Amino acid sequence: MKCPNCKFENKPDDAFCIKCGEKLELICPKCSAVVDPENAFCGKCGNNLREPKETPIDYSEPSSYTPGFLADKILTSRGRIEGERKLVTILFADVVGFTAISEKLDAEDIHRIMDGCFRIILDEIHEYEGTVNQFTGDGVMAIFGAPVAHENHAQRACHASLAIQKAMEGYDEKIKNRYALDFKMRIGLNSGHVIVGSIGDDLRMDYTAQGDTVNLASRMESSADAGNVRVTAHTYRLARHFFNFKPLGKIHVKGKEEPQEAYQLVETGAAETRLDASVAKGLTKLVGRQPEMEALSSAFEKVKRKNTQVVDVVGEAGVGKSRLVYEFRQQIGSEANFMTGICTHYGRNINFLPIIDLVRQSFSIEEGMTEEEARHRIREKAGEKLKSMVPFYENLLSLKVDDPKFNSLNPEGRKFGTFEAVKDLLLAQSQNQPLVVFIEDVHWIDKISEDLLTFFSHCIQEHPVLMLTAYRPEAKPSWAKGAYYHRLGVE
């Protein structure tokens, strides 16, 4: 059931949203009455609840399918980018074998299937702040990097592509069960330049593609296998340190005399940040940061004497905040338990996002673990001391919680119970050696994570804990005060 507050898709038997704690209630879309999830029809107006009607989308009007937060960004930035030459990544996606599917079903069924498909695609593209430029009947064309400018447009397009294909796996099962048909998509990506024209109040964008920017993206899509994402060498070069790709060699592309190098996007890679990517490529020697390194070393020496420290590393984008922290981590080595939570550009609306990173690391939860394996790992490592907090950790990691006491909590009870559970978990990590909790890119932090970290900063006095964060000057986190707080400016 979708949460009415944060829009997270919960499991059918959840009574409260596992992301924000909001009570989940089924609302009749016709009369807005609260109805029992078991009811087939609304007791107030008789509306059929088994097939709730969604607000129809007018695919010819961008303003009807663009979420408010993205529309605001587009209209705010249009004056700055109209007429500019922008490097972007183009995404094409379409349904494999759409003609054959159309021949087997009537028009109403086709419309219903594609409407559901488009909603999935729109959600994932908008999640990464891409914009859908056109619908092609059985697919879409989207742009990342304009009209909302992003230097990591290729990464966003790759993330969105993988998210679409993952969501389509479930949608394929649904279509297969109902119509006995396979429903798969193929996606193509290419990066290149466009000149942004006018952007109307209706969010419609005119642009001029330069060279083969759009054509190559379309050719990658049409040549991709079902369920796969194929990218050009241009996109590969921009995203190769953040994702795993399979080289496909040179392929013949319609309209091009010479074969074109192509790659299959397989999965996200180990690198999550630009620094991770730089480390993978190899770093040059750090110079000119001796005072900053000494400040961090001094803070850590105090922490080893159980003199708690909170240090914010603050500076403009690209000045080397993450590199400074990386070198500090290398310097202290095994002297500390170093944990990292990452805030992302698309994570402002995802509750507890960097906190989830910390919980995963605390319990050594690895990507690919089954739900049962993750649950066993949590209970094993929590032990008797944190046993009562296990439901909160399971909830944070989107595992099913069977504890009746937890499930009866109201949203405020879940929120503050989670605060206590995370605080106890992190302090437990500091018992055997000093703990460094590093939160990166705080300028993108979600509100509830900020509240939790402020709470945590108030609870760690006389513990060997260094709370270290990095962010741009515009951020004003609520923990930035106190006798043991230090702001380290990076010029």
XYZ file of N, CA and C in Angstrom, residues 222-385:
492
model
N 17.214 0.446 -29.920
C 16.648 -0.507 -30.875
C 17.501 -1.756 -31.036
N 18.803 -1.661 -30.687
C 19.688 -2.814 -30.822
C 19.857 -3.591 -29.514
N 19.303 -3.063 -28.409
C 19.470 -3.712 -27.109
C 18.604 -4.959 -27.006
N 19.048 -5.904 -26.201
C 18.261 -7.104 -25.936
C 17.161 -6.792 -24.927
N 16.133 -7.639 -24.904
C 15.019 -7.452 -23.977
C 15.515 -7.436 -22.534
N 15.064 -6.441 -21.779
C 15.425 -6.344 -20.378
C 16.785 -5.729 -20.111
N 17.489 -5.300 -21.170
C 18.841 -4.773 -21.017
C 18.924 -3.276 -21.281
N 20.070 -2.708 -20.905
C 20.364 -1.292 -21.151
C 21.664 -1.228 -21.932
N 21.631 -0.620 -23.116
C 22.817 -0.515 -23.964
C 23.229 0.948 -24.047
N 24.540 1.212 -23.909
C 25.021 2.595 -23.902
C 26.156 2.764 -24.902
N 26.359 3.991 -25.321
C 27.459 4.320 -26.235
C 28.748 4.518 -25.448
N 29.844 4.640 -26.189
C 31.142 4.898 -25.565
C 31.147 6.241 -24.840
N 30.365 7.212 -25.332
C 30.302 8.538 -24.697
C 29.758 8.420 -23.268
N 28.651 7.706 -23.113
C 28.063 7.530 -21.785
C 28.951 6.653 -20.910
N 29.511 5.622 -21.511
C 30.401 4.727 -20.761
C 31.554 5.495 -20.124
N 32.176 6.387 -20.878
C 33.325 7.132 -20.348
C 32.930 8.009 -19.163
N 31.721 8.539 -19.178
C 31.265 9.412 -18.098
C 30.847 8.639 -16.849
N 30.415 7.397 -17.015
C 29.828 6.652 -15.892
C 30.592 5.387 -15.503
N 31.700 5.094 -16.186
C 32.351 3.789 -16.024
C 32.875 3.523 -14.617
N 33.201 4.572 -13.844
C 33.730 4.345 -12.503
C 32.623 4.160 -11.459
N 31.381 4.361 -11.863
C 30.266 4.250 -10.924
C 29.388 3.020 -11.183
N 29.570 2.395 -12.344
C 28.733 1.249 -12.737
C 29.598 0.169 -13.362
N 29.064 -1.034 -13.388
C 29.736 -2.134 -14.068
C 29.118 -2.312 -15.451
N 29.971 -2.378 -16.459
C 29.530 -2.501 -17.843
C 30.135 -3.766 -18.469
N 29.425 -4.287 -19.446
C 29.939 -5.411 -20.237
C 30.249 -4.905 -21.645
N 31.513 -4.964 -22.081
C 31.847 -4.496 -23.436
C 31.174 -5.377 -24.493
N 30.594 -4.753 -25.492
C 29.926 -5.489 -26.572
C 30.697 -5.382 -27.880
N 31.825 -4.699 -27.847
C 32.592 -4.512 -29.071
C 31.952 -3.455 -29.957
N 32.328 -3.451 -31.207
C 31.767 -2.481 -32.155
C 30.590 -3.102 -32.893
N 29.499 -2.353 -32.956
C 28.298 -2.848 -33.623
C 27.935 -1.919 -34.778
N 27.274 -2.466 -35.769
C 26.827 -1.659 -36.906
C 25.540 -0.925 -36.528
N 25.532 0.364 -36.818
C 24.397 1.217 -36.480
C 23.864 1.862 -37.748
N 22.563 1.793 -37.913
C 21.933 2.387 -39.089
C 22.253 3.880 -39.167
N 22.685 4.323 -40.310
C 23.002 5.729 -40.518
C 24.444 6.094 -40.255
N 25.246 5.132 -39.798
C 26.663 5.391 -39.534
C 27.508 4.450 -40.384
N 28.498 4.994 -41.043
C 29.367 4.177 -41.882
C 30.266 3.269 -41.045
N 30.830 3.843 -39.974
C 31.750 3.081 -39.132
C 30.992 2.408 -37.984
N 31.364 1.179 -37.613
C 30.745 0.517 -36.445
C 30.976 1.352 -35.185
N 30.039 1.295 -34.259
C 30.098 2.090 -33.037
C 30.338 1.202 -31.820
N 31.201 1.667 -30.929
C 31.477 0.911 -29.707
C 30.258 0.962 -28.794
N 29.892 -0.170 -28.207
C 28.712 -0.236 -27.348
C 29.017 -1.054 -26.097
N 28.255 -0.777 -25.036
C 28.419 -1.460 -23.760
C 27.044 -1.780 -23.186
N 26.985 -2.861 -22.431
C 25.760 -3.181 -21.706
C 25.920 -2.743 -20.259
N 24.972 -1.936 -19.775
C 24.969 -1.522 -18.372
C 24.469 -2.695 -17.535
N 25.292 -3.142 -16.597
C 24.966 -4.352 -15.839
C 24.407 -4.041 -14.457
N 25.118 -3.215 -13.685
C 24.721 -2.941 -12.306
C 25.509 -1.758 -11.776
N 25.101 -1.266 -10.610
C 25.859 -0.201 -9.966
C 27.185 -0.766 -9.486
N 28.227 0.069 -9.497
C 29.552 -0.372 -9.077
C 29.809 -0.053 -7.623
N 31.038 -0.287 -7.201
C 31.408 -0.054 -5.805
C 31.513 1.434 -5.493
N 31.864 2.245 -6.480
C 32.028 3.688 -6.246
C 30.672 4.365 -6.108
N 30.484 5.096 -4.999
C 29.240 5.818 -4.783
C 29.416 7.320 -4.946
N 30.634 7.789 -4.818
C 30.903 9.218 -4.884
C 32.001 9.495 -5.899
N 32.185 10.777 -6.203
C 33.261 11.156 -7.119
C 34.620 10.794 -6.553
N 34.764 10.861 -5.221
C 36.034 10.484 -4.616
C 36.299 8.996 -4.815
N 35.253 8.169 -4.634
C 35.424 6.730 -4.869
C 35.935 6.487 -6.289
N 35.366 7.226 -7.227
C 35.785 7.075 -8.622
C 37.232 7.531 -8.798
N 37.597 8.607 -8.114
C 38.973 9.104 -8.208
C 39.959 8.110 -7.619
N 39.565 7.478 -6.510
C 40.423 6.472 -5.894
C 40.640 5.320 -6.860
N 39.562 4.930 -7.557
C 39.667 3.827 -8.527
C 40.639 4.183 -9.650
N 40.658 5.460 -10.048
C 41.552 5.880 -11.124
C 42.985 6.093 -10.621
N 43.118 6.398 -9.320
C 44.438 6.684 -8.755
C 44.546 8.146 -8.374
N 44.971 8.426 -7.137
C 45.033 9.784 -6.631
C 46.453 10.344 -6.694
N 46.549 11.635 -6.936
C 47.849 12.305 -6.835
C 48.097 12.631 -5.364
N 49.309 13.016 -5.025
C 49.658 13.312 -3.648
C 48.910 14.551 -3.164
N 48.375 14.491 -1.933
C 47.678 15.636 -1.352
C 48.688 16.682 -0.893
N 48.500 17.919 -1.304
C 49.393 19.004 -0.896
C 48.568 20.191 -0.411
N 49.167 20.988 0.491
C 48.541 22.239 0.913
C 47.419 22.096 1.914
N 47.281 20.918 2.568
C 46.191 20.726 3.523
C 46.702 20.367 4.913
N 47.948 20.731 5.209
C 48.534 20.366 6.496
C 47.749 20.928 7.686
N 47.341 22.216 7.675
C 46.580 22.736 8.826
C 45.262 21.984 9.045
N 44.566 21.668 7.970
C 43.297 20.951 8.098
C 43.521 19.537 8.625
N 44.575 18.858 8.125
C 44.877 17.510 8.604
C 45.249 17.533 10.091
N 45.972 18.557 10.494
C 46.339 18.675 11.908
C 45.106 18.912 12.779
N 44.155 19.683 12.276
C 42.924 19.942 13.029
C 42.137 18.647 13.237
N 42.043 17.822 12.207
C 41.326 16.551 12.328
C 42.085 15.588 13.247
N 43.407 15.574 13.134
C 44.218 14.703 13.997
C 44.077 15.106 15.454
N 44.036 16.408 15.709
C 43.873 16.917 17.074
C 42.524 16.501 17.655
N 41.470 16.606 16.824
C 40.132 16.190 17.271
C 40.113 14.701 17.612
N 40.799 13.907 16.802
C 40.814 12.458 17.040
C 41.588 12.113 18.317
N 42.664 12.837 18.597
C 43.408 12.601 19.832
C 42.523 12.865 21.051
N 41.694 13.886 20.986
C 40.761 14.176 22.083
C 39.739 13.056 22.222
N 39.272 12.551 21.090
C 38.272 11.477 21.114
C 38.842 10.230 21.783
N 40.108 9.941 21.549
C 40.727 8.758 22.152
C 40.758 8.868 23.676
N 40.672 10.111 24.194
C 40.618 10.329 25.649
C 39.177 10.502 26.128
N 38.212 10.023 25.286
C 36.766 10.098 25.585
C 36.287 11.542 25.694
N 36.918 12.417 24.926
C 36.478 13.808 24.833
C 35.780 13.959 23.482
N 34.465 13.775 23.485
C 33.659 13.750 22.263
C 33.910 14.984 21.390
N 33.920 14.775 20.062
C 34.113 15.873 19.120
C 33.103 15.773 17.979
N 32.589 16.939 17.563
C 31.741 17.048 16.372
C 32.428 18.053 15.443
N 32.833 17.606 14.267
C 33.581 18.462 13.335
C 32.874 18.493 11.989
N 32.547 19.685 11.515
C 31.958 19.868 10.184
C 33.030 20.396 9.242
N 33.258 19.678 8.145
C 34.183 20.129 7.104
C 33.339 20.844 6.050
N 33.550 22.151 5.914
C 32.649 22.981 5.111
C 33.424 23.665 3.976
N 32.904 23.581 2.772
C 33.549 24.239 1.638
C 32.719 24.103 0.386
N 33.036 24.914 -0.603
C 32.307 24.884 -1.866
C 32.516 23.544 -2.580
N 31.660 23.264 -3.547
C 31.766 22.025 -4.317
C 33.120 21.949 -5.007
N 33.772 20.797 -4.895
C 35.003 20.569 -5.626
C 36.280 21.048 -4.959
N 36.228 21.602 -3.725
C 37.452 22.117 -3.098
C 38.267 21.012 -2.427
N 37.692 19.826 -2.250
C 38.471 18.726 -1.687
C 38.057 18.278 -0.300
N 36.799 18.476 0.072
C 36.327 18.055 1.402
C 36.447 16.536 1.571
N 35.924 15.810 0.574
C 35.936 14.345 0.657
C 37.362 13.813 0.623
N 38.226 14.443 -0.166
C 39.626 13.998 -0.257
C 40.320 14.195 1.090
N 40.018 15.299 1.748
C 40.609 15.568 3.061
C 40.213 14.475 4.053
N 38.929 14.128 4.075
C 38.446 13.092 4.998
C 39.032 11.735 4.626
N 39.181 11.481 3.339
C 39.781 10.227 2.884
C 41.211 10.094 3.413
N 41.992 11.158 3.301
C 43.371 11.122 3.773
C 43.420 10.965 5.293
N 42.482 11.603 5.980
C 42.400 11.455 7.441
C 42.100 10.000 7.814
N 41.183 9.394 7.068
C 40.858 7.992 7.336
C 42.069 7.092 7.098
N 42.807 7.365 6.033
C 44.000 6.573 5.757
C 45.027 6.746 6.879
N 45.091 7.944 7.422
C 46.079 8.243 8.466
C 45.780 7.501 9.764
N 44.507 7.462 10.187
C 44.187 6.816 11.471
C 44.103 5.300 11.329
N 43.920 4.820 10.087
C 43.951 3.390 9.821
C 43.054 2.579 10.733
N 43.625 1.569 11.392
C 42.846 0.651 12.229
C 42.671 1.154 13.656
N 43.087 2.410 13.913
C 42.926 2.968 15.268
C 41.465 3.230 15.602
N 40.606 3.320 14.602
C 39.206 3.664 14.842
C 38.280 2.794 14.003
N 37.060 2.678 14.480
C 35.986 2.066 13.702
C 35.366 3.200 12.882
N 35.601 3.208 11.581
C 35.196 4.318 10.708
C 33.958 3.898 9.929
N 32.844 4.635 10.108
C 31.586 4.318 9.431
C 31.130 5.523 8.621
N 30.542 5.261 7.462
C 30.159 6.343 6.547
C 28.689 6.247 6.153
N 28.003 7.374 6.216
C 26.642 7.502 5.691
C 26.655 8.545 4.594
N 26.031 8.229 3.464
C 26.103 9.122 2.303
C 24.731 9.722 1.996
N 24.672 11.038 1.907
C 23.458 11.733 1.449
C 23.602 11.922 -0.056
N 22.536 11.698 -0.796
C 22.617 11.796 -2.254
C 21.717 12.901 -2.786
N 22.018 13.303 -4.013
C 21.274 14.384 -4.666
C 19.800 14.027 -4.846
N 19.468 12.737 -4.925
C 18.075 12.334 -5.091
C 17.462 11.839 -3.780
N 18.177 11.998 -2.649
C 17.737 11.387 -1.403
C 17.076 12.298 -0.401
N 16.816 13.563 -0.770
C 16.218 14.479 0.204
C 14.845 14.000 0.677
N 14.145 13.242 -0.152
C 12.811 12.765 0.207
C 12.810 11.314 0.687
N 14.000 10.748 0.908
C 14.096 9.372 1.382
C 14.505 9.406 2.850
N 13.576 9.105 3.734
C 13.838 9.193 5.161
C 14.935 8.232 5.602
N 15.811 8.720 6.467
C 16.877 7.927 7.099
C 17.918 7.396 6.107
N 18.057 7.994 4.933
C 18.940 7.418 3.921
C 20.383 7.212 4.414
N 21.075 8.242 4.949
C 22.452 7.990 5.416
C 22.495 7.111 6.668
N 21.421 7.128 7.442
C 21.350 6.307 8.656
C 21.284 4.834 8.285
N 20.573 4.532 7.229
C 20.485 3.151 6.756
C 21.866 2.625 6.405
N 22.713 3.483 5.808
C 24.098 3.091 5.516
C 24.813 2.667 6.795
N 24.640 3.452 7.872
C 25.313 3.154 9.132
C 24.820 1.848 9.738
N 23.523 1.615 9.654
C 22.946 0.387 10.212
C 23.433 -0.825 9.422
N 23.464 -0.707 8.105
C 23.962 -1.811 7.266
C 25.401 -2.160 7.638
N 26.232 -1.128 7.799
C 27.632 -1.368 8.143
C 27.766 -1.975 9.536
N 26.949 -1.531 10.474
C 27.010 -2.037 11.841
C 26.737 -3.535 11.897
N 25.804 -3.991 11.060
C 25.429 -5.403 11.064
C 26.057 -6.195 9.914
N 26.940 -5.542 9.166
C 27.603 -6.198 8.024
C 26.591 -6.782 7.043
N 25.535 -6.017 6.760
C 24.524 -6.433 5.782
C 25.054 -6.139 4.389
N 25.178 -7.158 3.575
C 25.774 -7.012 2.253
C 24.714 -7.046 1.160
N 25.024 -6.391 0.039
C 24.131 -6.386 -1.119
C 23.917 -7.816 -1.600
N 22.662 -8.169 -1.871
C 22.372 -9.499 -2.380
C 21.936 -10.482 -1.311
N 22.038 -10.096 -0.032
C 21.572 -10.975 1.046
C 20.059 -11.164 0.962
N 19.597 -12.359 1.292
C 18.156 -12.579 1.355
C 17.615 -11.925 2.617
N 16.299 -11.746 2.672
C 15.681 -11.137 3.839
C 15.958 -11.974 5.092
N 15.913 -13.284 4.963
C 16.146 -14.162 6.106
C 17.596 -14.068 6.582
N 18.534 -13.997 5.633
C 19.951 -13.862 6.002
C 20.207 -12.541 6.716
N 19.600 -11.469 6.230
C 19.769 -10.155 6.851
C 19.166 -10.147 8.259
N 17.984 -10.725 8.395
C 17.329 -10.774 9.712
C 18.174 -11.583 10.710
N 18.717 -12.696 10.255
C 19.560 -13.521 11.125
C 20.812 -12.764 11.541
N 21.434 -12.044 10.610
C 22.643 -11.285 10.907
C 22.354 -10.207 11.949
N 21.223 -9.526 11.821
C 20.858 -8.472 12.771
C 20.694 -9.049 14.170
N 19.939 -10.137 14.288
C 19.667 -10.705 15.605
C 20.920 -11.295 16.243
N 21.771 -11.839 15.408
C 23.013 -12.426 15.907
C 23.934 -11.352 16.467
N 24.110 -10.244 15.729
C 25.035 -9.196 16.153
C 24.440 -8.290 17.229
N 23.107 -8.181 17.274
C 22.477 -7.327 18.287
C 22.683 -7.903 19.688
N 22.610 -9.227 19.800
C 22.794 -9.865 21.099
C 21.687 -9.492 22.081
N 21.914 -9.811 23.336
C 20.906 -9.536 24.361
C 20.778 -8.048 24.643
N 21.899 -7.323 24.551
C 21.884 -5.909 24.925
C 20.980 -5.082 24.013
